[in-house]
mmCIF file with all atom_site columns, C-alpha atoms in Angstrom:
data_model
loop_
_atom_site.group_PDB
_atom_site.id
_atom_site.type_symbol
_atom_site.label_atom_id
_atom_site.label_alt_id
_atom_site.label_comp_id
_atom_site.label_asym_id
_atom_site.label_entity_id
_atom_site.label_seq_id
_atom_site.pdbx_PDB_ins_code
_atom_site.Cartn_x
_atom_site.Cartn_y
_atom_site.Cartn_z
_atom_site.occupancy
_atom_site.B_iso_or_equiv
_atom_site.pdbx_formal_charge
_atom_site.auth_seq_id
_atom_site.auth_comp_id
_atom_site.auth_asym_id
_atom_site.auth_atom_id
_atom_site.pdbx_PDB_model_num
ATOM 1   C CA . ASP A 1 1   ? 101.239 88.029  94.454  1.00 65.00 ? 1   ASP A CA 1
ATOM 2   C CA . THR A 1 2   ? 102.422 89.262  98.250  1.00 70.00 ? 2   THR A CA 1
ATOM 3   C CA . ALA A 1 3   ? 106.364 88.450  98.441  1.00 92.00 ? 3   ALA A CA 1
ATOM 4   C CA . VAL A 1 4   ? 106.459 89.455  101.924 1.00 96.00 ? 4   VAL A CA 1
ATOM 5   C CA . SER A 1 5   ? 103.062 88.601  104.029 1.00 96.00 ? 5   SER A CA 1
ATOM 6   C CA . GLN A 1 6   ? 102.371 89.630  107.830 1.00 96.00 ? 6   GLN A CA 1
ATOM 7   C CA . THR A 1 7   ? 99.543  88.628  110.086 1.00 96.00 ? 7   THR A CA 1
ATOM 8   C CA . PRO A 1 8   ? 97.785  90.050  111.648 1.00 97.00 ? 8   PRO A CA 1
ATOM 9   C CA . LYS A 1 9   ? 98.042  94.231  110.872 1.00 95.00 ? 9   LYS A CA 1
ATOM 10  C CA . TYR A 1 10  ? 96.850  95.512  113.596 1.00 96.00 ? 10  TYR A CA 1
ATOM 11  C CA . LEU A 1 11  ? 97.038  93.947  117.451 1.00 97.00 ? 11  LEU A CA 1
ATOM 12  C CA . VAL A 1 12  ? 95.894  95.173  119.927 1.00 97.00 ? 12  VAL A CA 1
ATOM 13  C CA . THR A 1 13  ? 95.850  93.893  123.481 1.00 97.00 ? 13  THR A CA 1
ATOM 14  C CA . GLN A 1 14  ? 96.724  93.376  127.284 1.00 97.00 ? 14  GLN A CA 1
ATOM 15  C CA . MET A 1 15  ? 99.678  93.414  128.913 1.00 97.00 ? 15  MET A CA 1
ATOM 16  C CA . GLY A 1 16  ? 100.747 90.610  130.350 1.00 97.00 ? 16  GLY A CA 1
ATOM 17  C CA . ASN A 1 17  ? 98.717  88.558  127.644 1.00 97.00 ? 17  ASN A CA 1
ATOM 18  C CA . ASP A 1 18  ? 101.245 86.241  125.329 1.00 97.00 ? 18  ASP A CA 1
ATOM 19  C CA . LYS A 1 19  ? 100.939 87.309  121.479 1.00 97.00 ? 19  LYS A CA 1
ATOM 20  C CA . SER A 1 20  ? 102.354 85.653  118.302 1.00 97.00 ? 20  SER A CA 1
ATOM 21  C CA . ILE A 1 21  ? 102.564 87.371  114.257 1.00 98.00 ? 21  ILE A CA 1
ATOM 22  C CA . LYS A 1 22  ? 102.930 85.482  111.453 1.00 97.00 ? 22  LYS A CA 1
ATOM 23  C CA . CYS A 1 23  ? 105.218 86.318  108.462 1.00 97.00 ? 23  CYS A CA 1
ATOM 24  C CA . GLU A 1 24  ? 105.398 84.116  105.329 1.00 97.00 ? 24  GLU A CA 1
ATOM 25  C CA . GLN A 1 25  ? 107.988 84.975  101.975 1.00 97.00 ? 25  GLN A CA 1
ATOM 26  C CA . ASN A 1 26  ? 107.711 83.528  98.529  1.00 96.00 ? 26  ASN A CA 1
ATOM 27  C CA . LEU A 1 27  ? 110.105 84.619  97.395  1.00 94.00 ? 27  LEU A CA 1
ATOM 28  C CA . GLY A 1 28  ? 112.443 81.570  97.826  1.00 93.00 ? 28  GLY A CA 1
ATOM 29  C CA . HIS A 1 29  ? 114.866 83.246  99.817  1.00 91.00 ? 29  HIS A CA 1
ATOM 30  C CA . ASP A 1 30  ? 117.000 81.715  102.653 1.00 89.00 ? 30  ASP A CA 1
ATOM 31  C CA . THR A 1 31  ? 117.420 85.074  105.122 1.00 89.00 ? 31  THR A CA 1
ATOM 32  C CA . MET A 1 32  ? 114.333 86.198  107.395 1.00 91.00 ? 32  MET A CA 1
ATOM 33  C CA . TYR A 1 33  ? 113.979 88.955  109.549 1.00 91.00 ? 33  TYR A CA 1
ATOM 34  C CA . TRP A 1 34  ? 112.293 90.595  112.489 1.00 93.00 ? 34  TRP A CA 1
ATOM 35  C CA . TYR A 1 35  ? 112.920 94.391  112.707 1.00 93.00 ? 35  TYR A CA 1
ATOM 36  C CA . LYS A 1 36  ? 110.434 96.517  115.569 1.00 94.00 ? 36  LYS A CA 1
ATOM 37  C CA . GLN A 1 37  ? 110.060 100.349 114.363 1.00 95.00 ? 37  GLN A CA 1
ATOM 38  C CA . ASP A 1 38  ? 109.325 102.488 117.687 1.00 91.00 ? 38  ASP A CA 1
ATOM 39  C CA . SER A 1 39  ? 107.280 105.600 118.131 1.00 87.00 ? 39  SER A CA 1
ATOM 40  C CA . LYS A 1 40  ? 110.792 107.811 116.496 1.00 84.00 ? 40  LYS A CA 1
ATOM 41  C CA . LYS A 1 41  ? 110.905 105.503 113.507 1.00 88.00 ? 41  LYS A CA 1
ATOM 42  C CA . PHE A 1 42  ? 113.728 104.379 114.467 1.00 90.00 ? 42  PHE A CA 1
ATOM 43  C CA . LEU A 1 43  ? 114.025 100.590 112.893 1.00 90.00 ? 43  LEU A CA 1
ATOM 44  C CA . LYS A 1 44  ? 115.889 98.165  114.610 1.00 88.00 ? 44  LYS A CA 1
ATOM 45  C CA . ILE A 1 45  ? 116.745 94.723  113.499 1.00 87.00 ? 45  ILE A CA 1
ATOM 46  C CA . MET A 1 46  ? 116.099 91.850  116.065 1.00 90.00 ? 46  MET A CA 1
ATOM 47  C CA . PHE A 1 47  ? 116.139 88.709  115.288 1.00 87.00 ? 47  PHE A CA 1
ATOM 48  C CA . SER A 1 48  ? 117.665 87.059  111.288 1.00 86.00 ? 48  SER A CA 1
ATOM 49  C CA . TYR A 1 49  ? 117.096 83.382  110.518 1.00 86.00 ? 49  TYR A CA 1
ATOM 50  C CA . ASN A 1 50  ? 119.433 81.748  107.688 1.00 84.00 ? 50  ASN A CA 1
ATOM 51  C CA . ASN A 1 51  ? 118.164 78.654  106.884 1.00 81.00 ? 51  ASN A CA 1
ATOM 52  C CA . LYS A 1 52  ? 116.310 78.096  110.247 1.00 79.00 ? 52  LYS A CA 1
ATOM 53  C CA . GLU A 1 53  ? 119.480 79.228  111.829 1.00 82.00 ? 53  GLU A CA 1
ATOM 54  C CA . LEU A 1 54  ? 119.811 82.045  114.234 1.00 82.00 ? 54  LEU A CA 1
ATOM 55  C CA . ILE A 1 55  ? 122.293 84.194  112.952 1.00 77.00 ? 55  ILE A CA 1
ATOM 56  C CA . ILE A 1 56  ? 121.599 87.462  114.405 1.00 76.00 ? 56  ILE A CA 1
ATOM 57  C CA . ASN A 1 57  ? 120.347 87.986  117.271 1.00 76.00 ? 57  ASN A CA 1
ATOM 58  C CA . GLU A 1 58  ? 120.072 91.035  119.260 1.00 77.00 ? 58  GLU A CA 1
ATOM 59  C CA . THR A 1 59  ? 119.571 92.826  122.696 1.00 77.00 ? 59  THR A CA 1
ATOM 60  C CA . VAL A 1 60  ? 116.653 92.078  123.020 1.00 86.00 ? 60  VAL A CA 1
ATOM 61  C CA . PRO A 1 61  ? 113.922 90.191  126.058 1.00 89.00 ? 61  PRO A CA 1
ATOM 62  C CA . ASN A 1 62  ? 113.653 86.976  126.599 1.00 90.00 ? 62  ASN A CA 1
ATOM 63  C CA . ARG A 1 63  ? 110.503 87.396  126.018 1.00 95.00 ? 63  ARG A CA 1
ATOM 64  C CA . PHE A 1 64  ? 110.450 87.375  122.760 1.00 94.00 ? 64  PHE A CA 1
ATOM 65  C CA . SER A 1 65  ? 111.459 84.668  121.070 1.00 92.00 ? 65  SER A CA 1
ATOM 66  C CA . PRO A 1 66  ? 111.801 84.057  117.393 1.00 91.00 ? 66  PRO A CA 1
ATOM 67  C CA . LYS A 1 67  ? 110.529 80.391  115.484 1.00 91.00 ? 67  LYS A CA 1
ATOM 68  C CA . SER A 1 68  ? 111.242 79.125  112.226 1.00 91.00 ? 68  SER A CA 1
ATOM 69  C CA . PRO A 1 69  ? 109.555 76.284  111.195 1.00 90.00 ? 69  PRO A CA 1
ATOM 70  C CA . ASP A 1 70  ? 111.040 76.073  107.751 1.00 90.00 ? 70  ASP A CA 1
ATOM 71  C CA . LYS A 1 71  ? 112.293 78.869  105.152 1.00 89.00 ? 71  LYS A CA 1
ATOM 72  C CA . ALA A 1 72  ? 109.429 80.365  104.162 1.00 94.00 ? 72  ALA A CA 1
ATOM 73  C CA . HIS A 1 73  ? 108.381 81.209  107.512 1.00 95.00 ? 73  HIS A CA 1
ATOM 74  C CA . LEU A 1 74  ? 109.587 83.388  110.438 1.00 94.00 ? 74  LEU A CA 1
ATOM 75  C CA . ASN A 1 75  ? 107.299 84.051  113.729 1.00 95.00 ? 75  ASN A CA 1
ATOM 76  C CA . LEU A 1 76  ? 107.784 86.209  115.923 1.00 96.00 ? 76  LEU A CA 1
ATOM 77  C CA . HIS A 1 77  ? 106.176 85.032  119.317 1.00 96.00 ? 77  HIS A CA 1
ATOM 78  C CA . ILE A 1 78  ? 106.315 87.505  122.512 1.00 96.00 ? 78  ILE A CA 1
ATOM 79  C CA . ASN A 1 79  ? 105.029 86.269  126.217 1.00 96.00 ? 79  ASN A CA 1
ATOM 80  C CA . SER A 1 80  ? 104.145 89.011  128.763 1.00 97.00 ? 80  SER A CA 1
ATOM 81  C CA . LEU A 1 81  ? 103.727 92.096  127.192 1.00 97.00 ? 81  LEU A CA 1
ATOM 82  C CA . GLU A 1 82  ? 104.578 94.727  128.223 1.00 96.00 ? 82  GLU A CA 1
ATOM 83  C CA . LEU A 1 83  ? 103.230 98.681  127.569 1.00 96.00 ? 83  LEU A CA 1
ATOM 84  C CA . GLY A 1 84  ? 107.368 99.338  125.759 1.00 94.00 ? 84  GLY A CA 1
ATOM 85  C CA . ASP A 1 85  ? 106.138 96.401  123.319 1.00 95.00 ? 85  ASP A CA 1
ATOM 86  C CA . SER A 1 86  ? 103.596 98.425  121.594 1.00 96.00 ? 86  SER A CA 1
ATOM 87  C CA . ALA A 1 87  ? 105.301 99.312  118.202 1.00 96.00 ? 87  ALA A CA 1
ATOM 88  C CA . VAL A 1 88  ? 105.197 98.172  114.081 1.00 97.00 ? 88  VAL A CA 1
ATOM 89  C CA . TYR A 1 89  ? 107.193 95.490  113.987 1.00 97.00 ? 89  TYR A CA 1
ATOM 90  C CA . PHE A 1 90  ? 108.173 94.424  109.696 1.00 96.00 ? 90  PHE A CA 1
ATOM 91  C CA . CYS A 1 91  ? 109.191 91.181  108.489 1.00 96.00 ? 91  CYS A CA 1
ATOM 92  C CA . ALA A 1 92  ? 111.688 91.020  105.710 1.00 93.00 ? 92  ALA A CA 1
ATOM 93  C CA . SER A 1 93  ? 113.483 88.346  104.435 1.00 92.00 ? 93  SER A CA 1
ATOM 94  C CA . SER A 1 94  ? 116.641 88.404  101.746 1.00 88.00 ? 94  SER A CA 1
ATOM 95  C CA . GLN A 1 95  ? 119.059 85.763  100.357 1.00 84.00 ? 95  GLN A CA 1
ATOM 96  C CA . VAL A 1 96  ? 122.511 85.852  102.133 1.00 76.00 ? 96  VAL A CA 1
ATOM 97  C CA . LYS A 1 97  ? 125.195 84.404  99.312  1.00 70.00 ? 97  LYS A CA 1
ATOM 98  C CA . ARG A 1 98  ? 128.691 83.642  100.870 1.00 65.00 ? 98  ARG A CA 1
ATOM 99  C CA . GLY A 1 99  ? 127.821 86.233  103.644 1.00 62.00 ? 99  GLY A CA 1
ATOM 100 C CA . LEU A 1 100 ? 126.307 88.646  101.793 1.00 66.00 ? 100 LEU A CA 1
ATOM 101 C CA . TYR A 1 101 ? 123.383 90.107  102.481 1.00 67.00 ? 101 TYR A CA 1
ATOM 102 C CA . ASN A 1 102 ? 121.860 90.817  99.373  1.00 74.00 ? 102 ASN A CA 1
ATOM 103 C CA . GLU A 1 103 ? 118.199 92.870  98.919  1.00 83.00 ? 103 GLU A CA 1
ATOM 104 C CA . GLN A 1 104 ? 115.355 92.943  101.976 1.00 87.00 ? 104 GLN A CA 1
ATOM 105 C CA . PHE A 1 105 ? 111.516 92.978  101.044 1.00 91.00 ? 105 PHE A CA 1
ATOM 106 C CA . PHE A 1 106 ? 109.921 94.224  103.959 1.00 93.00 ? 106 PHE A CA 1
ATOM 107 C CA . GLY A 1 107 ? 106.347 92.728  104.698 1.00 95.00 ? 107 GLY A CA 1
ATOM 108 C CA . PRO A 1 108 ? 103.333 95.565  105.225 1.00 95.00 ? 108 PRO A CA 1
ATOM 109 C CA . GLY A 1 109 ? 104.053 95.682  108.965 1.00 96.00 ? 109 GLY A CA 1
ATOM 110 C CA . THR A 1 110 ? 102.457 94.560  112.281 1.00 97.00 ? 110 THR A CA 1
ATOM 111 C CA . ARG A 1 111 ? 101.419 97.328  114.353 1.00 96.00 ? 111 ARG A CA 1
ATOM 112 C CA . LEU A 1 112 ? 101.033 96.295  118.041 1.00 97.00 ? 112 LEU A CA 1
ATOM 113 C CA . THR A 1 113 ? 99.095  98.210  121.066 1.00 97.00 ? 113 THR A CA 1
ATOM 114 C CA . VAL A 1 114 ? 99.498  97.260  124.151 1.00 97.00 ? 114 VAL A CA 1
ATOM 115 C CA . LEU A 1 115 ? 97.020  98.977  126.555 1.00 96.00 ? 115 LEU A CA 1
ATOM 116 C CA . GLY B 2 1   ? 129.880 100.031 117.031 1.00 72.00 ? 1   GLY B CA 1
ATOM 117 C CA . ILE B 2 2   ? 128.687 100.353 113.831 1.00 73.00 ? 2   ILE B CA 1
ATOM 118 C CA . GLN B 2 3   ? 127.337 103.595 112.811 1.00 85.00 ? 3   GLN B CA 1
ATOM 119 C CA . VAL B 2 4   ? 124.804 105.192 110.205 1.00 91.00 ? 4   VAL B CA 1
ATOM 120 C CA . GLU B 2 5   ? 124.017 108.551 110.019 1.00 95.00 ? 5   GLU B CA 1
ATOM 121 C CA . GLN B 2 6   ? 121.634 110.048 107.237 1.00 97.00 ? 6   GLN B CA 1
ATOM 122 C CA . SER B 2 7   ? 120.914 114.203 106.403 1.00 97.00 ? 7   SER B CA 1
ATOM 123 C CA . PRO B 2 8   ? 119.742 115.890 106.290 1.00 97.00 ? 8   PRO B CA 1
ATOM 124 C CA . PRO B 2 9   ? 117.418 114.768 109.366 1.00 96.00 ? 9   PRO B CA 1
ATOM 125 C CA . ASP B 2 10  ? 114.354 116.697 107.690 1.00 97.00 ? 10  ASP B CA 1
ATOM 126 C CA . LEU B 2 11  ? 113.813 118.500 105.067 1.00 97.00 ? 11  LEU B CA 1
ATOM 127 C CA . ILE B 2 12  ? 110.775 120.685 103.171 1.00 97.00 ? 12  ILE B CA 1
ATOM 128 C CA . LEU B 2 13  ? 110.941 121.088 99.238  1.00 96.00 ? 13  LEU B CA 1
ATOM 129 C CA . GLN B 2 14  ? 108.952 122.449 96.583  1.00 97.00 ? 14  GLN B CA 1
ATOM 130 C CA . GLU B 2 15  ? 107.479 120.628 94.069  1.00 97.00 ? 15  GLU B CA 1
ATOM 131 C CA . GLY B 2 16  ? 109.413 120.425 91.239  1.00 97.00 ? 16  GLY B CA 1
ATOM 132 C CA . ALA B 2 17  ? 112.938 121.041 93.023  1.00 97.00 ? 17  ALA B CA 1
ATOM 133 C CA . ASN B 2 18  ? 115.666 118.536 93.092  1.00 97.00 ? 18  ASN B CA 1
ATOM 134 C CA . SER B 2 19  ? 117.388 117.328 96.393  1.00 97.00 ? 19  SER B CA 1
ATOM 135 C CA . THR B 2 20  ? 120.135 115.066 97.943  1.00 98.00 ? 20  THR B CA 1
ATOM 136 C CA . LEU B 2 21  ? 120.196 112.528 101.051 1.00 98.00 ? 21  LEU B CA 1
ATOM 137 C CA . ARG B 2 22  ? 123.451 111.993 102.216 1.00 98.00 ? 22  ARG B CA 1
ATOM 138 C CA . CYS B 2 23  ? 124.387 107.966 104.455 1.00 97.00 ? 23  CYS B CA 1
ATOM 139 C CA . ASN B 2 24  ? 127.523 108.019 105.989 1.00 95.00 ? 24  ASN B CA 1
ATOM 140 C CA . PHE B 2 25  ? 128.568 104.743 107.380 1.00 89.00 ? 25  PHE B CA 1
ATOM 141 C CA . SER B 2 26  ? 131.812 103.628 109.450 1.00 84.00 ? 26  SER B CA 1
ATOM 142 C CA . ASP B 2 27  ? 133.198 100.572 108.582 1.00 78.00 ? 27  ASP B CA 1
ATOM 143 C CA . SER B 2 28  ? 133.230 98.306  105.210 1.00 75.00 ? 28  SER B CA 1
ATOM 144 C CA . VAL B 2 29  ? 129.865 97.512  104.139 1.00 73.00 ? 29  VAL B CA 1
ATOM 145 C CA . ASN B 2 30  ? 128.545 94.576  102.172 1.00 71.00 ? 30  ASN B CA 1
ATOM 146 C CA . ASN B 2 31  ? 124.999 95.882  101.706 1.00 82.00 ? 31  ASN B CA 1
ATOM 147 C CA . LEU B 2 32  ? 123.758 99.504  101.168 1.00 90.00 ? 32  LEU B CA 1
ATOM 148 C CA . GLN B 2 33  ? 119.730 99.665  100.884 1.00 92.00 ? 33  GLN B CA 1
ATOM 149 C CA . TRP B 2 34  ? 117.715 102.972 100.326 1.00 96.00 ? 34  TRP B CA 1
ATOM 150 C CA . PHE B 2 35  ? 114.752 102.412 101.242 1.00 95.00 ? 35  PHE B CA 1
ATOM 151 C CA . HIS B 2 36  ? 111.475 105.199 101.318 1.00 96.00 ? 36  HIS B CA 1
ATOM 152 C CA . GLN B 2 37  ? 108.540 104.878 104.161 1.00 96.00 ? 37  GLN B CA 1
ATOM 153 C CA . ASN B 2 38  ? 105.700 106.456 102.718 1.00 92.00 ? 38  ASN B CA 1
ATOM 154 C CA . PRO B 2 39  ? 102.911 107.755 105.218 1.00 89.00 ? 39  PRO B CA 1
ATOM 155 C CA . TRP B 2 40  ? 101.018 104.526 105.497 1.00 90.00 ? 40  TRP B CA 1
ATOM 156 C CA . GLY B 2 41  ? 104.111 103.240 106.855 1.00 92.00 ? 41  GLY B CA 1
ATOM 157 C CA . GLN B 2 42  ? 104.748 100.206 103.707 1.00 92.00 ? 42  GLN B CA 1
ATOM 158 C CA . LEU B 2 43  ? 108.865 100.236 103.311 1.00 93.00 ? 43  LEU B CA 1
ATOM 159 C CA . ILE B 2 44  ? 109.358 100.466 99.328  1.00 93.00 ? 44  ILE B CA 1
ATOM 160 C CA . ASN B 2 45  ? 113.327 99.433  98.262  1.00 92.00 ? 45  ASN B CA 1
ATOM 161 C CA . LEU B 2 46  ? 114.709 101.659 96.102  1.00 96.00 ? 46  LEU B CA 1
ATOM 162 C CA . PHE B 2 47  ? 118.037 100.552 95.453  1.00 95.00 ? 47  PHE B CA 1
ATOM 163 C CA . TYR B 2 48  ? 120.140 97.669  96.538  1.00 92.00 ? 48  TYR B CA 1
ATOM 164 C CA . ILE B 2 49  ? 123.283 99.697  95.945  1.00 93.00 ? 49  ILE B CA 1
ATOM 165 C CA . PRO B 2 50  ? 126.402 98.538  98.420  1.00 89.00 ? 50  PRO B CA 1
ATOM 166 C CA . SER B 2 51  ? 128.924 99.869  95.797  1.00 91.00 ? 51  SER B CA 1
ATOM 167 C CA . GLY B 2 52  ? 128.717 102.103 92.130  1.00 95.00 ? 52  GLY B CA 1
ATOM 168 C CA . THR B 2 53  ? 125.948 104.105 90.588  1.00 97.00 ? 53  THR B CA 1
ATOM 169 C CA . LYS B 2 54  ? 122.194 103.039 89.617  1.00 97.00 ? 54  LYS B CA 1
ATOM 170 C CA . GLN B 2 55  ? 118.837 105.028 88.332  1.00 97.00 ? 55  GLN B CA 1
ATOM 171 C CA . ASN B 2 56  ? 115.790 104.541 88.372  1.00 96.00 ? 56  ASN B CA 1
ATOM 172 C CA . GLY B 2 57  ? 113.598 107.400 87.170  1.00 96.00 ? 57  GLY B CA 1
ATOM 173 C CA . ARG B 2 58  ? 113.792 110.557 88.864  1.00 97.00 ? 58  ARG B CA 1
ATOM 174 C CA . LEU B 2 59  ? 115.889 108.901 91.264  1.00 98.00 ? 59  LEU B CA 1
ATOM 175 C CA . SER B 2 60  ? 119.476 108.306 91.682  1.00 98.00 ? 60  SER B CA 1
ATOM 176 C CA . ALA B 2 61  ? 121.863 106.662 93.876  1.00 98.00 ? 61  ALA B CA 1
ATOM 177 C CA . THR B 2 62  ? 126.166 106.779 94.355  1.00 97.00 ? 62  THR B CA 1
ATOM 178 C CA . THR B 2 63  ? 127.441 105.090 97.390  1.00 95.00 ? 63  THR B CA 1
ATOM 179 C CA . VAL B 2 64  ? 131.515 105.070 97.278  1.00 94.00 ? 64  VAL B CA 1
ATOM 180 C CA . ALA B 2 65  ? 132.647 102.454 99.352  1.00 89.00 ? 65  ALA B CA 1
ATOM 181 C CA . THR B 2 66  ? 136.273 103.603 100.131 1.00 90.00 ? 66  THR B CA 1
ATOM 182 C CA . GLU B 2 67  ? 135.169 106.606 101.321 1.00 93.00 ? 67  GLU B CA 1
ATOM 183 C CA . ARG B 2 68  ? 132.149 104.803 103.440 1.00 92.00 ? 68  ARG B CA 1
ATOM 184 C CA . TYR B 2 69  ? 129.088 107.232 101.975 1.00 94.00 ? 69  TYR B CA 1
ATOM 185 C CA . SER B 2 70  ? 126.261 106.773 99.915  1.00 96.00 ? 70  SER B CA 1
ATOM 186 C CA . LEU B 2 71  ? 123.985 109.362 98.187  1.00 98.00 ? 71  LEU B CA 1
ATOM 187 C CA . LEU B 2 72  ? 120.320 109.085 97.143  1.00 98.00 ? 72  LEU B CA 1
ATOM 188 C CA . TYR B 2 73  ? 119.144 112.285 94.305  1.00 98.00 ? 73  TYR B CA 1
ATOM 189 C CA . ILE B 2 74  ? 115.685 112.905 93.781  1.00 97.00 ? 74  ILE B CA 1
ATOM 190 C CA . SER B 2 75  ? 114.879 114.976 90.698  1.00 97.00 ? 75  SER B CA 1
ATOM 191 C CA . SER B 2 76  ? 111.405 116.755 89.682  1.00 97.00 ? 76  SER B CA 1
ATOM 192 C CA . SER B 2 77  ? 110.633 116.279 93.669  1.00 97.00 ? 77  SER B CA 1
ATOM 193 C CA . GLN B 2 78  ? 106.102 115.295 93.528  1.00 97.00 ? 78  GLN B CA 1
ATOM 194 C CA . THR B 2 79  ? 103.585 115.342 96.822  1.00 96.00 ? 79  THR B CA 1
ATOM 195 C CA . THR B 2 80  ? 103.784 111.289 96.435  1.00 95.00 ? 80  THR B CA 1
ATOM 196 C CA . ASP B 2 81  ? 107.696 111.697 97.307  1.00 96.00 ? 81  ASP B CA 1
ATOM 197 C CA . SER B 2 82  ? 106.922 112.556 100.873 1.00 96.00 ? 82  SER B CA 1
ATOM 198 C CA . GLY B 2 83  ? 107.731 109.800 103.865 1.00 96.00 ? 83  GLY B CA 1
ATOM 199 C CA . VAL B 2 84  ? 110.486 109.147 105.795 1.00 96.00 ? 84  VAL B CA 1
ATOM 200 C CA . TYR B 2 85  ? 113.898 108.005 103.225 1.00 97.00 ? 85  TYR B CA 1
ATOM 201 C CA . PHE B 2 86  ? 115.946 105.630 104.962 1.00 96.00 ? 86  PHE B CA 1
ATOM 202 C CA . CYS B 2 87  ? 119.486 103.884 104.198 1.00 94.00 ? 87  CYS B CA 1
ATOM 203 C CA . VAL B 2 88  ? 120.476 100.566 105.927 1.00 91.00 ? 88  VAL B CA 1
ATOM 204 C CA . MET B 2 89  ? 123.514 98.462  105.460 1.00 86.00 ? 89  MET B CA 1
ATOM 205 C CA . GLY B 2 90  ? 124.954 95.241  106.537 1.00 79.00 ? 90  GLY B CA 1
ATOM 206 C CA . ALA B 2 91  ? 128.484 93.949  107.465 1.00 69.00 ? 91  ALA B CA 1
ATOM 207 C CA . TYR B 2 92  ? 128.823 90.909  108.157 1.00 64.00 ? 92  TYR B CA 1
ATOM 208 C CA . GLY B 2 93  ? 130.922 88.911  110.917 1.00 57.00 ? 93  GLY B CA 1
ATOM 209 C CA . SER B 2 94  ? 132.354 86.326  111.562 1.00 50.00 ? 94  SER B CA 1
ATOM 210 C CA . GLY B 2 95  ? 131.077 83.576  113.186 1.00 47.00 ? 95  GLY B CA 1
ATOM 211 C CA . ASN B 2 96  ? 128.087 83.015  110.739 1.00 45.00 ? 96  ASN B CA 1
ATOM 212 C CA . THR B 2 97  ? 126.573 86.535  112.097 1.00 54.00 ? 97  THR B CA 1
ATOM 213 C CA . GLY B 2 98  ? 125.880 89.796  110.524 1.00 62.00 ? 98  GLY B CA 1
ATOM 214 C CA . LYS B 2 99  ? 124.903 93.198  111.673 1.00 69.00 ? 99  LYS B CA 1
ATOM 215 C CA . LEU B 2 100 ? 121.977 94.862  110.100 1.00 76.00 ? 100 LEU B CA 1
ATOM 216 C CA . ILE B 2 101 ? 122.158 98.861  110.535 1.00 86.00 ? 101 ILE B CA 1
ATOM 217 C CA . PHE B 2 102 ? 119.243 101.553 109.682 1.00 90.00 ? 102 PHE B CA 1
ATOM 218 C CA . GLY B 2 103 ? 120.069 104.843 109.911 1.00 93.00 ? 103 GLY B CA 1
ATOM 219 C CA . GLN B 2 104 ? 117.585 107.513 111.932 1.00 94.00 ? 104 GLN B CA 1
ATOM 220 C CA . GLY B 2 105 ? 115.654 108.510 108.447 1.00 96.00 ? 105 GLY B CA 1
ATOM 221 C CA . THR B 2 106 ? 115.556 111.697 106.024 1.00 97.00 ? 106 THR B CA 1
ATOM 222 C CA . THR B 2 107 ? 111.998 113.291 106.785 1.00 96.00 ? 107 THR B CA 1
ATOM 223 C CA . LEU B 2 108 ? 111.174 114.435 102.919 1.00 97.00 ? 108 LEU B CA 1
ATOM 224 C CA . GLN B 2 109 ? 107.972 117.138 102.818 1.00 96.00 ? 109 GLN B CA 1
ATOM 225 C CA . VAL B 2 110 ? 107.572 117.914 99.507  1.00 97.00 ? 110 VAL B CA 1
ATOM 226 C CA . LYS B 2 111 ? 105.116 121.261 99.442  1.00 96.00 ? 111 LYS B CA 1
ATOM 227 C CA . PRO B 2 112 ? 102.345 121.179 95.905  1.00 95.00 ? 112 PRO B CA 1
#
């Protein structure tokens, strides 16, 4: 059973398009995350949702909008894609108890290429 | 801001050698994890270790939270250990916010 799954695994699209990446976790966790890994392998958090509430919102262009329909899903919608959005996007989940971030589990990543 | 620094940035080992990777962090942590990103890009959990010492096979980790560092030990390295090793620290802030910050990684190459 896949704990954290993402779809699609690869996404190739043209500049200016709108696209979504989906993430689902079956671990029963209450917190989910989106990270971006750039070409230099640097991983940076973008968003975090706890029980469908946004708790981390780093400096990310407002073209990126996370959507959490329930605790098990956190989707990432990107409007007006730009070349610089090309990266690998990772979803993760964990349980947060009394403000402590417990062990995170990562999905396999989505490689986005904007042409 | 909070900083997480890993050393060394790159490491080349001969198969069978031992190594120590270090992660320094600039603030109090609620959470510290070590990950291995393999050559296929998968992020694999190694240790969740906000404090103390843990061992898992040839790998072990120690975090000394009061001195703000964590160490990852790899013994008898194998070619499958190649990849990038990341530490990530979490710090819970006020107002239901928090920080999760990755180090820049240590790229390990194990040669046969």
